[in-house]
Amino acid sequence: MTDRREFRDLASGEELAATIDSLELEAGTERASLENARGRVLAERITAEIDVPGFDRAAMDGYAVKAGDTVDAGEASPVDLETVGTLHAGENPTESIEAGEAIEISTGAVLPPGADAVVVVEATSERDGSVAIRDAVTPGENVMPAGADVAAGRRVLGPKTRLTPREIGLLSAIGCDAVTVRKPPTVGIISTGDELVRPDDTLDSAPGQIHDVNSYTIAAAVEEAGGRSRVYPHVGDDEGSIANTLTQAANECDLVLSSGSTSASTMDVIYRVIEQRGELLLHGTAVKPGKPTIVGQFEDAAYIGLPGYPVSALTIFRVFVAPAIRAAAGLPERRTATVEADMATRARFEEGRRRFLPVALVEDGDGRTLAYPVDKGSGATTTLVDADGVVDVDAQTAYLDPDESVTVELFSADAAIPSLLGAGEGDSHLWDLLDQLDRPRYLAEGSRTGVRLLEDGVTDVAVIAGPIEAPAESVVLDSWEREWGLAVPTGNPDDVTGLDDLIDGDLLVATVDSQWGLAGSFDAAIDELANSRDEAQATLQRSLRTIETRSFESPARRVVAGDADAGVTLAETAADLDVTFVSLGTERVEIVAAADRLEKAGVRTLRDRLASE
Amino acid sequence: MTDRREFRDLASGEELAATIDSLELEAGTERASLENARGRVLAERITAEIDVPGFDRAAMDGYAVKAGDTVDAGEASPVDLETVGTLHAGENPTESIEAGEAIEISTGAVLPPGADAVVVVEATSERDGSVAIRDAVTPGENVMPAGADVAAGRRVLGPKTRLTPREIGLLSAIGCDAVTVRKPPTVGIISTGDELVRPDDTLDSAPGQIHDVNSYTIAAAVEEAGGRSRVYPHVGDDEGSIANTLTQAANECDLVLSSGSTSASTMDVIYRVIEQRGELLLHGTAVKPGKPTIVGQFEDAAYIGLPGYPVSALTIFRVFVAPAIRAAAGLPERRTATVEADMATRARFEEGRRRFLPVALVEDGDGRTLAYPVDKGSGATTTLVDADGVVDVDAQTAYLDPDESVTVELFSADAAIPSLLGAGEGDSHLWDLLDQLDRPRYLAEGSRTGVRLLEDGVTDVAVIAGPIEAPAESVVLDSWEREWGLAVPTGNPDDVTGLDDLIDGDLLVATVDSQWGLAGSFDAAIDELANSRDEAQATLQRSLRTIETRSFESPARRVVAGDADAGVTLAETAADLDVTFVSLGTERVEIVAAADRLEKAGVRTLRDRLASE
């Protein structure tokens, strides 16, 4: 690794923003028809070429009259006028009115020659060939004169105006059926890495393939920021193909974004391609996440290299790149939506870098908004949806204390705080329950995580299974039993009927992390077997050949994949996966709520739902 | 009008909302590919079918080791391990490591068999065939175990989830390339009225044609609310064609919206078609604007008849219809954006109906937000863009006093208060100036309106021309001269050289409303002529044959249209319209600012801009 270069002189967030700001991303203008103009940004001044209305227009249903004829009219002293016709909207007035005459007129119709006002129908009574006018009108009353709405020559909209339905209405009124608008910047997206596979292709885990998360995520984020995204075929780590794809994208786009392959390692080819064949403006930032960010120029396009991890890529995109795309598209700055919250738990920071800490929000029983850090480690994609926003923590801050007040920048301005926050077991009955709630958040990370987060005052409810005990300060809302046992290959080739067979048959058994109730139920059954055999429990455990998995469905999946002879499982999982099931008993599942959250709206809704079942 | 039916028992706003809420607008579900899923609303539960990652994954660049081999390693006491290979992301590990060995590994690569941790590259030094480890690691350190991000079987997203880039990232990660989403309701839009012409067709003003404003406006508003709009060919007032188009739309759409033709008048056919052939659920509401609103059912579709005036139609749509479309599309309620403001002027209400009063916003010199009513009369489309929102005024309120505090519901959540508010003359130099400012609002309604609004404390600046005087409490920011005179038909067939010719030649002269500086300049010139001829000014005025128009460009346009022999005009207007110009002199144009707004940011920007010219 002699070629490895350290990131020296990491740029500050301000320098990164300024460098991105210096890029030329604007894409010029284009024409848009009125039907397709919504949301676009005007690039020209619009001047009315016609008067609106183009004629003196009846503003009410009623009778067109000479105002002078109505001077003496009143409720008690109606004035009779001879009716000499009827005029609907869209009709050409064929006769004018003389003194003493009136024409019945509809809203929107042309005021006939000779008339100068309209008496509303409610102030009239029709008689045979005449109309009784019960209200005096002044000249111009209930008439919209030609050009009174928009006069020809008026500057009606200026450049930079965003076209909402209201502007589209005004453009319609003046007969403007196409406008010159800002063309959104075209943003090319390139994911690099030999290990990446598109979401619609099947993974091979043996060589460590993973799905390409960044391409579609960043494409969606580009569109959200007002750009046009163009996703290029994913390229491997080969310098030639990276250079070719970069060249094509640079020729077709205003900005090219890549993700991954941007560190100064010899393996990270894109960095070298930009350094050698393009122009490197900035490499490395002191912002966390985001260290290996690159800003540069390649051929005629601007180039930004985002970090490879999805959360890092999206954070850098959102904070630094999206504002530049919005500006180039002519959109106003994104309305920053922030929420003030108190930290639910402590967050520590190891190093002196400005950090965007992903946090999620929850309301406690008193309606106070709490923020808790969400970080399942580098590269976790669940952080994307388990968090609601970030806290911008400066480089000098080494930790945030519980109850410390923080400002959370929400990922979406219209993001709502989850109505209910739970953590614990996975269970099909629970999934059905969650589907019926509005905006629940549930972290299916096992019973022990459920207990811990409830005890820490983070979650509203925990779902706990097997022998794991609920926290002291909790209230059981519901409980049920579920069957557990062993998944074995279809047809049960090893004739497994119980735990004895696992030990005596020297079978490879997939077990599960002690997080899960299932692990507790399995251990308890081993204990029982040890007692019945009069052997030490530890001896029995040692004589089992096991591979431990992370989650409650994983053991059965190992059996399906042919990687284990048997696996600890729930009956429902075995049924879902269509694998043979050997029952070993039942375990209890409990939904418990934090005692001080019982009256919270989301918990009440859950209780009502459970009560109605 | 014997068939005319009064609106009896007008429904309250609450009844209107409840009736619309009772309509069945949901459109079912459809599949969306991941590329097209942004903004869509999930209609299914998504469960992970794979572990993410699918293998134990190096989380950092470095060396894969057995953690036990590093127990004694430290900065001062490095441990040497033999390097037995290199593993990049995407490579299948071909060899396992034994005690005392290490394999160089990239972030994202598969942890090789035998290894249980990764030492980060910064804590190592490469030597010939071996690596010095300067930091002890624990088992699992810098490794993301299989399933640690997402375990197969985890419920990752629930129904009703709106798909933002973050959810798209998570779906990518689990290889979910298409999802079942709510299908947005299809909303058919029908404009009725013989007088309507689409914006891309030419108007004939003689029979009172106007452009169809509602079709594109409501279509854009439907899309904004999350629906799919379908605009039908505009129909006249003929019962057969209305019924045919309604039937077609009802068969193709979940909701049909019409505008206009909904009053109980005999002329308003759509009302009768719904009443006779469909089901009328509600007719007429006490909300203003919106009285002739209809709610019903036609064939299998829901039907809502909106008022014909664009501001009324869009107000009823925004307040009552958009929430129902959003709900049917599965979108959360629109975040209501409100602004607290003080009334700048008084607003009076004639009748006891709940009213949505269109208002615009402006900041005064102290940063206080003022609201002023915007109402150019029924049917004015400029109200659409000259207002920023509405004040919901209950039926009991007869007036709002100046300085009274009101809550303004903004039309758009991200609407920004204009940086500068001006009113007065139209002028090409002014247009250029305005184009250079950010979010100015300018009401080109003449000098006198400019003076009045400045005196009322509404506007920041007024632009005044001719002999009209600036208000006392104002400061001149800039002034210039402009040439004015007469527009005459090309080639000047009547040989007009001055005002004498207008009088002596018995020509028809288009003049302009006294709002405008141009009218003052013209009157002053007539005065001067009267003096020089030794005649009474009134006599001279009477001997002129004139038609008065509303706006400063209108007289010249009348000449172009052949409706006048001469027209009062600015030289620049004559040049723009390519009509022959006879100069009569110059008039002064002034931009004046309210003395108490001089330090407001938008006024400062304007002053800076003027100073730099």
PDB file of C-alpha atoms in Angstrom, chain B residues 256-431:
ATOM      1  CA  VAL B 256     -65.098  14.678 -12.395  1.00  0.00           C
ATOM      2  CA  LEU B 257     -64.715  18.384 -11.797  1.00  0.00           C
ATOM      3  CA  SER B 258     -66.528  20.969 -13.832  1.00  0.00           C
ATOM      4  CA  SER B 259     -66.367  24.702 -13.493  1.00  0.00           C
ATOM      5  CA  GLY B 260     -69.040  27.183 -14.300  1.00  0.00           C
ATOM      6  CA  SER B 261     -72.640  26.543 -15.235  1.00  0.00           C
ATOM      7  CA  THR B 262     -73.490  25.440 -11.714  1.00  0.00           C
ATOM      8  CA  SER B 263     -75.928  28.106 -10.597  1.00  0.00           C
ATOM      9  CA  ALA B 264     -79.609  27.289 -10.548  1.00  0.00           C
ATOM     10  CA  SER B 265     -80.225  29.485 -13.562  1.00  0.00           C
ATOM     11  CA  THR B 266     -81.949  28.024 -16.614  1.00  0.00           C
ATOM     12  CA  MET B 267     -78.823  28.876 -18.542  1.00  0.00           C
ATOM     13  CA  ASP B 268     -76.642  26.735 -16.337  1.00  0.00           C
ATOM     14  CA  VAL B 269     -77.179  23.407 -17.925  1.00  0.00           C
ATOM     15  CA  ILE B 270     -74.703  21.274 -16.038  1.00  0.00           C
ATOM     16  CA  TYR B 271     -76.703  21.754 -12.879  1.00  0.00           C
ATOM     17  CA  ARG B 272     -79.777  20.298 -14.587  1.00  0.00           C
ATOM     18  CA  VAL B 273     -77.827  17.412 -16.114  1.00  0.00           C
ATOM     19  CA  ILE B 274     -76.517  16.362 -12.712  1.00  0.00           C
ATOM     20  CA  GLU B 275     -79.883  16.882 -11.058  1.00  0.00           C
ATOM     21  CA  GLN B 276     -81.779  14.883 -13.669  1.00  0.00           C
ATOM     22  CA  ARG B 277     -79.339  12.195 -14.736  1.00  0.00           C
ATOM     23  CA  GLY B 278     -77.028  11.904 -11.749  1.00  0.00           C
ATOM     24  CA  GLU B 279     -77.388  12.276  -8.030  1.00  0.00           C
ATOM     25  CA  LEU B 280     -77.253  15.706  -6.442  1.00  0.00           C
ATOM     26  CA  LEU B 281     -75.816  15.483  -2.934  1.00  0.00           C
ATOM     27  CA  LEU B 282     -75.326  19.168  -2.218  1.00  0.00           C
ATOM     28  CA  HIS B 283     -76.031  22.369  -4.084  1.00  0.00           C
ATOM     29  CA  GLY B 284     -74.940  25.730  -2.841  1.00  0.00           C
ATOM     30  CA  THR B 285     -72.731  26.704   0.049  1.00  0.00           C
ATOM     31  CA  ALA B 286     -72.702  29.681   2.364  1.00  0.00           C
ATOM     32  CA  VAL B 287     -68.956  30.001   1.823  1.00  0.00           C
ATOM     33  CA  LYS B 288     -67.801  33.006  -0.186  1.00  0.00           C
ATOM     34  CA  PRO B 289     -66.504  32.615  -2.809  1.00  0.00           C
ATOM     35  CA  GLY B 290     -68.154  29.356  -3.740  1.00  0.00           C
ATOM     36  CA  LYS B 291     -71.919  29.794  -3.518  1.00  0.00           C
ATOM     37  CA  PRO B 292     -72.867  27.728  -6.617  1.00  0.00           C
ATOM     38  CA  THR B 293     -70.753  24.695  -5.661  1.00  0.00           C
ATOM     39  CA  ILE B 294     -72.322  21.301  -6.436  1.00  0.00           C
ATOM     40  CA  VAL B 295     -71.431  17.889  -5.049  1.00  0.00           C
ATOM     41  CA  GLY B 296     -72.917  14.774  -6.545  1.00  0.00           C
ATOM     42  CA  GLN B 297     -72.470  11.505  -8.295  1.00  0.00           C
ATOM     43  CA  PHE B 298     -72.638  10.897 -12.038  1.00  0.00           C
ATOM     44  CA  GLU B 299     -72.587   7.325 -13.283  1.00  0.00           C
ATOM     45  CA  ASP B 300     -69.767   5.640 -11.318  1.00  0.00           C
ATOM     46  CA  ALA B 301     -67.758   8.764 -10.658  1.00  0.00           C
ATOM     47  CA  ALA B 302     -67.899  11.366  -7.963  1.00  0.00           C
ATOM     48  CA  TYR B 303     -68.747  14.827  -9.265  1.00  0.00           C
ATOM     49  CA  ILE B 304     -67.963  18.288  -7.969  1.00  0.00           C
ATOM     50  CA  GLY B 305     -69.127  21.406  -9.769  1.00  0.00           C
ATOM     51  CA  LEU B 306     -66.858  24.347  -9.017  1.00  0.00           C
ATOM     52  CA  PRO B 307     -67.822  27.991  -9.481  1.00  0.00           C
ATOM     53  CA  GLY B 308     -66.886  29.501 -12.828  1.00  0.00           C
ATOM     54  CA  TYR B 309     -64.719  32.373 -11.666  1.00  0.00           C
ATOM     55  CA  PRO B 310     -61.105  31.219 -11.453  1.00  0.00           C
ATOM     56  CA  VAL B 311     -60.394  32.612  -7.992  1.00  0.00           C
ATOM     57  CA  SER B 312     -63.616  31.085  -6.679  1.00  0.00           C
ATOM     58  CA  ALA B 313     -62.941  27.758  -8.389  1.00  0.00           C
ATOM     59  CA  LEU B 314     -59.387  27.540  -7.109  1.00  0.00           C
ATOM     60  CA  THR B 315     -60.355  28.605  -3.590  1.00  0.00           C
ATOM     61  CA  ILE B 316     -63.062  25.944  -3.302  1.00  0.00           C
ATOM     62  CA  PHE B 317     -60.699  23.428  -4.856  1.00  0.00           C
ATOM     63  CA  ARG B 318     -57.861  24.246  -2.482  1.00  0.00           C
ATOM     64  CA  VAL B 319     -59.924  24.321   0.704  1.00  0.00           C
ATOM     65  CA  PHE B 320     -62.377  21.483   0.091  1.00  0.00           C
ATOM     66  CA  VAL B 321     -61.379  19.293  -2.863  1.00  0.00           C
ATOM     67  CA  ALA B 322     -57.576  19.059  -2.632  1.00  0.00           C
ATOM     68  CA  PRO B 323     -57.661  17.420   0.842  1.00  0.00           C
ATOM     69  CA  ALA B 324     -59.985  14.708  -0.503  1.00  0.00           C
ATOM     70  CA  ILE B 325     -57.700  14.043  -3.470  1.00  0.00           C
ATOM     71  CA  ARG B 326     -54.666  13.924  -1.201  1.00  0.00           C
ATOM     72  CA  ALA B 327     -56.397  11.447   1.084  1.00  0.00           C
ATOM     73  CA  ALA B 328     -57.435   9.273  -1.866  1.00  0.00           C
ATOM     74  CA  ALA B 329     -53.859   9.350  -3.139  1.00  0.00           C
ATOM     75  CA  GLY B 330     -52.666   8.234   0.288  1.00  0.00           C
ATOM     76  CA  LEU B 331     -50.750  11.437   0.918  1.00  0.00           C
ATOM     77  CA  PRO B 332     -50.611  13.010   4.373  1.00  0.00           C
ATOM     78  CA  GLU B 333     -52.663  16.119   5.001  1.00  0.00           C
ATOM     79  CA  ARG B 334     -51.097  19.174   3.467  1.00  0.00           C
ATOM     80  CA  ARG B 335     -48.966  20.974   5.964  1.00  0.00           C
ATOM     81  CA  THR B 336     -50.960  24.139   6.501  1.00  0.00           C
ATOM     82  CA  ALA B 337     -48.656  27.069   6.292  1.00  0.00           C
ATOM     83  CA  THR B 338     -49.967  30.129   8.034  1.00  0.00           C
ATOM     84  CA  VAL B 339     -48.569  33.561   8.690  1.00  0.00           C
ATOM     85  CA  GLU B 340     -49.731  35.962  11.380  1.00  0.00           C
ATOM     86  CA  ALA B 341     -50.164  39.446   9.957  1.00  0.00           C
ATOM     87  CA  ASP B 342     -51.741  42.791  10.759  1.00  0.00           C
ATOM     88  CA  MET B 343     -54.292  44.215   8.372  1.00  0.00           C
ATOM     89  CA  ALA B 344     -52.827  47.156   6.449  1.00  0.00           C
ATOM     90  CA  THR B 345     -56.217  48.566   5.498  1.00  0.00           C
ATOM     91  CA  ARG B 346     -59.823  47.999   6.420  1.00  0.00           C
ATOM     92  CA  ALA B 347     -61.833  45.205   4.810  1.00  0.00           C
ATOM     93  CA  ARG B 348     -65.621  45.247   4.895  1.00  0.00           C
ATOM     94  CA  PHE B 349     -68.006  42.378   4.261  1.00  0.00           C
ATOM     95  CA  GLU B 350     -71.482  43.007   2.994  1.00  0.00           C
ATOM     96  CA  GLU B 351     -73.196  39.795   3.843  1.00  0.00           C
ATOM     97  CA  GLY B 352     -73.235  37.202   6.556  1.00  0.00           C
ATOM     98  CA  ARG B 353     -71.299  34.442   4.858  1.00  0.00           C
ATOM     99  CA  ARG B 354     -68.079  32.775   5.865  1.00  0.00           C
ATOM    100  CA  ARG B 355     -65.534  34.216   3.510  1.00  0.00           C
ATOM    101  CA  PHE B 356     -62.069  33.372   2.291  1.00  0.00           C
ATOM    102  CA  LEU B 357     -60.623  36.827   1.785  1.00  0.00           C
ATOM    103  CA  PRO B 358     -57.677  36.895  -0.627  1.00  0.00           C
ATOM    104  CA  VAL B 359     -54.855  38.951   0.854  1.00  0.00           C
ATOM    105  CA  ALA B 360     -51.303  39.770  -0.070  1.00  0.00           C
ATOM    106  CA  LEU B 361     -48.433  40.209   2.348  1.00  0.00           C
ATOM    107  CA  VAL B 362     -45.838  42.915   2.721  1.00  0.00           C
ATOM    108  CA  GLU B 363     -43.313  43.738   5.419  1.00  0.00           C
ATOM    109  CA  ASP B 364     -43.263  47.284   6.733  1.00  0.00           C
ATOM    110  CA  GLY B 365     -40.142  49.206   7.688  1.00  0.00           C
ATOM    111  CA  ASP B 366     -40.070  47.620  11.163  1.00  0.00           C
ATOM    112  CA  GLY B 367     -40.277  44.071   9.845  1.00  0.00           C
ATOM    113  CA  ARG B 368     -43.953  43.749  10.775  1.00  0.00           C
ATOM    114  CA  THR B 369     -45.961  41.609   8.344  1.00  0.00           C
ATOM    115  CA  LEU B 370     -48.974  43.379   6.905  1.00  0.00           C
ATOM    116  CA  ALA B 371     -51.856  41.845   4.984  1.00  0.00           C
ATOM    117  CA  TYR B 372     -53.922  43.830   2.509  1.00  0.00           C
ATOM    118  CA  PRO B 373     -57.041  42.612   0.712  1.00  0.00           C
ATOM    119  CA  VAL B 374     -56.643  41.811  -2.971  1.00  0.00           C
ATOM    120  CA  ASP B 375     -59.863  42.036  -4.856  1.00  0.00           C
ATOM    121  CA  LYS B 376     -60.199  43.480  -8.285  1.00  0.00           C
ATOM    122  CA  GLY B 377     -63.768  42.264  -8.471  1.00  0.00           C
ATOM    123  CA  SER B 378     -65.437  39.034  -9.368  1.00  0.00           C
ATOM    124  CA  GLY B 379     -63.704  37.086 -12.050  1.00  0.00           C
ATOM    125  CA  ALA B 380     -60.376  38.896 -11.914  1.00  0.00           C
ATOM    126  CA  THR B 381     -57.587  36.457 -12.635  1.00  0.00           C
ATOM    127  CA  THR B 382     -54.853  38.797 -11.412  1.00  0.00           C
ATOM    128  CA  THR B 383     -56.095  38.105  -7.892  1.00  0.00           C
ATOM    129  CA  LEU B 384     -54.610  34.638  -8.402  1.00  0.00           C
ATOM    130  CA  VAL B 385     -51.066  35.945  -8.382  1.00  0.00           C
ATOM    131  CA  ASP B 386     -51.445  39.271  -6.624  1.00  0.00           C
ATOM    132  CA  ALA B 387     -52.532  37.481  -3.446  1.00  0.00           C
ATOM    133  CA  ASP B 388     -50.431  35.251  -1.191  1.00  0.00           C
ATOM    134  CA  GLY B 389     -53.190  33.514   0.714  1.00  0.00           C
ATOM    135  CA  VAL B 390     -56.593  33.878   2.292  1.00  0.00           C
ATOM    136  CA  VAL B 391     -57.986  34.943   5.634  1.00  0.00           C
ATOM    137  CA  ASP B 392     -60.815  32.698   6.783  1.00  0.00           C
ATOM    138  CA  VAL B 393     -63.368  35.239   8.044  1.00  0.00           C
ATOM    139  CA  ASP B 394     -66.413  33.895   9.861  1.00  0.00           C
ATOM    140  CA  ALA B 395     -69.958  34.928   8.979  1.00  0.00           C
ATOM    141  CA  GLN B 396     -70.327  37.112  12.075  1.00  0.00           C
ATOM    142  CA  THR B 397     -67.422  39.398  11.179  1.00  0.00           C
ATOM    143  CA  ALA B 398     -68.589  42.501   9.334  1.00  0.00           C
ATOM    144  CA  TYR B 399     -65.179  44.131   8.931  1.00  0.00           C
ATOM    145  CA  LEU B 400     -61.512  43.855   9.732  1.00  0.00           C
ATOM    146  CA  ASP B 401     -59.893  47.025  11.040  1.00  0.00           C
ATOM    147  CA  PRO B 402     -56.456  48.332  10.111  1.00  0.00           C
ATOM    148  CA  ASP B 403     -53.825  46.810  12.428  1.00  0.00           C
ATOM    149  CA  GLU B 404     -56.186  43.991  13.359  1.00  0.00           C
ATOM    150  CA  SER B 405     -54.296  40.737  13.661  1.00  0.00           C
ATOM    151  CA  VAL B 406     -55.254  37.982  11.202  1.00  0.00           C
ATOM    152  CA  THR B 407     -54.051  34.506  10.334  1.00  0.00           C
ATOM    153  CA  VAL B 408     -53.236  34.110   6.651  1.00  0.00           C
ATOM    154  CA  GLU B 409     -53.387  30.626   5.138  1.00  0.00           C
ATOM    155  CA  LEU B 410     -50.716  30.710   2.449  1.00  0.00           C
ATOM    156  CA  PHE B 411     -51.477  29.327  -1.002  1.00  0.00           C
ATOM    157  CA  SER B 412     -48.112  27.543  -0.998  1.00  0.00           C
ATOM    158  CA  ALA B 413     -46.242  26.322   2.014  1.00  0.00           C
ATOM    159  CA  ASP B 414     -43.031  27.640   0.524  1.00  0.00           C
ATOM    160  CA  ALA B 415     -44.442  30.986  -0.565  1.00  0.00           C
ATOM    161  CA  ALA B 416     -42.110  33.813   0.273  1.00  0.00           C
ATOM    162  CA  ILE B 417     -43.277  37.329   1.051  1.00  0.00           C
ATOM    163  CA  PRO B 418     -42.293  39.611  -1.857  1.00  0.00           C
ATOM    164  CA  SER B 419     -39.059  41.432  -1.203  1.00  0.00           C
ATOM    165  CA  LEU B 420     -40.450  44.680  -2.594  1.00  0.00           C
ATOM    166  CA  LEU B 421     -43.978  45.892  -3.185  1.00  0.00           C
ATOM    167  CA  GLY B 422     -44.626  48.678  -5.641  1.00  0.00           C
ATOM    168  CA  ALA B 423     -47.499  50.136  -7.610  1.00  0.00           C
ATOM    169  CA  GLY B 424     -47.942  52.752 -10.284  1.00  0.00           C
ATOM    170  CA  GLU B 425     -46.947  53.401 -13.881  1.00  0.00           C
ATOM    171  CA  GLY B 426     -45.891  50.967 -16.533  1.00  0.00           C
ATOM    172  CA  ASP B 427     -42.553  51.749 -18.156  1.00  0.00           C
ATOM    173  CA  SER B 428     -39.982  49.675 -20.016  1.00  0.00           C
ATOM    174  CA  HIS B 429     -37.092  51.010 -17.941  1.00  0.00           C
ATOM    175  CA  LEU B 430     -39.024  49.948 -14.839  1.00  0.00           C
ATOM    176  CA  TRP B 431     -39.685  46.490 -16.287  1.00  0.00           C
TER     177      TRP B 431
END
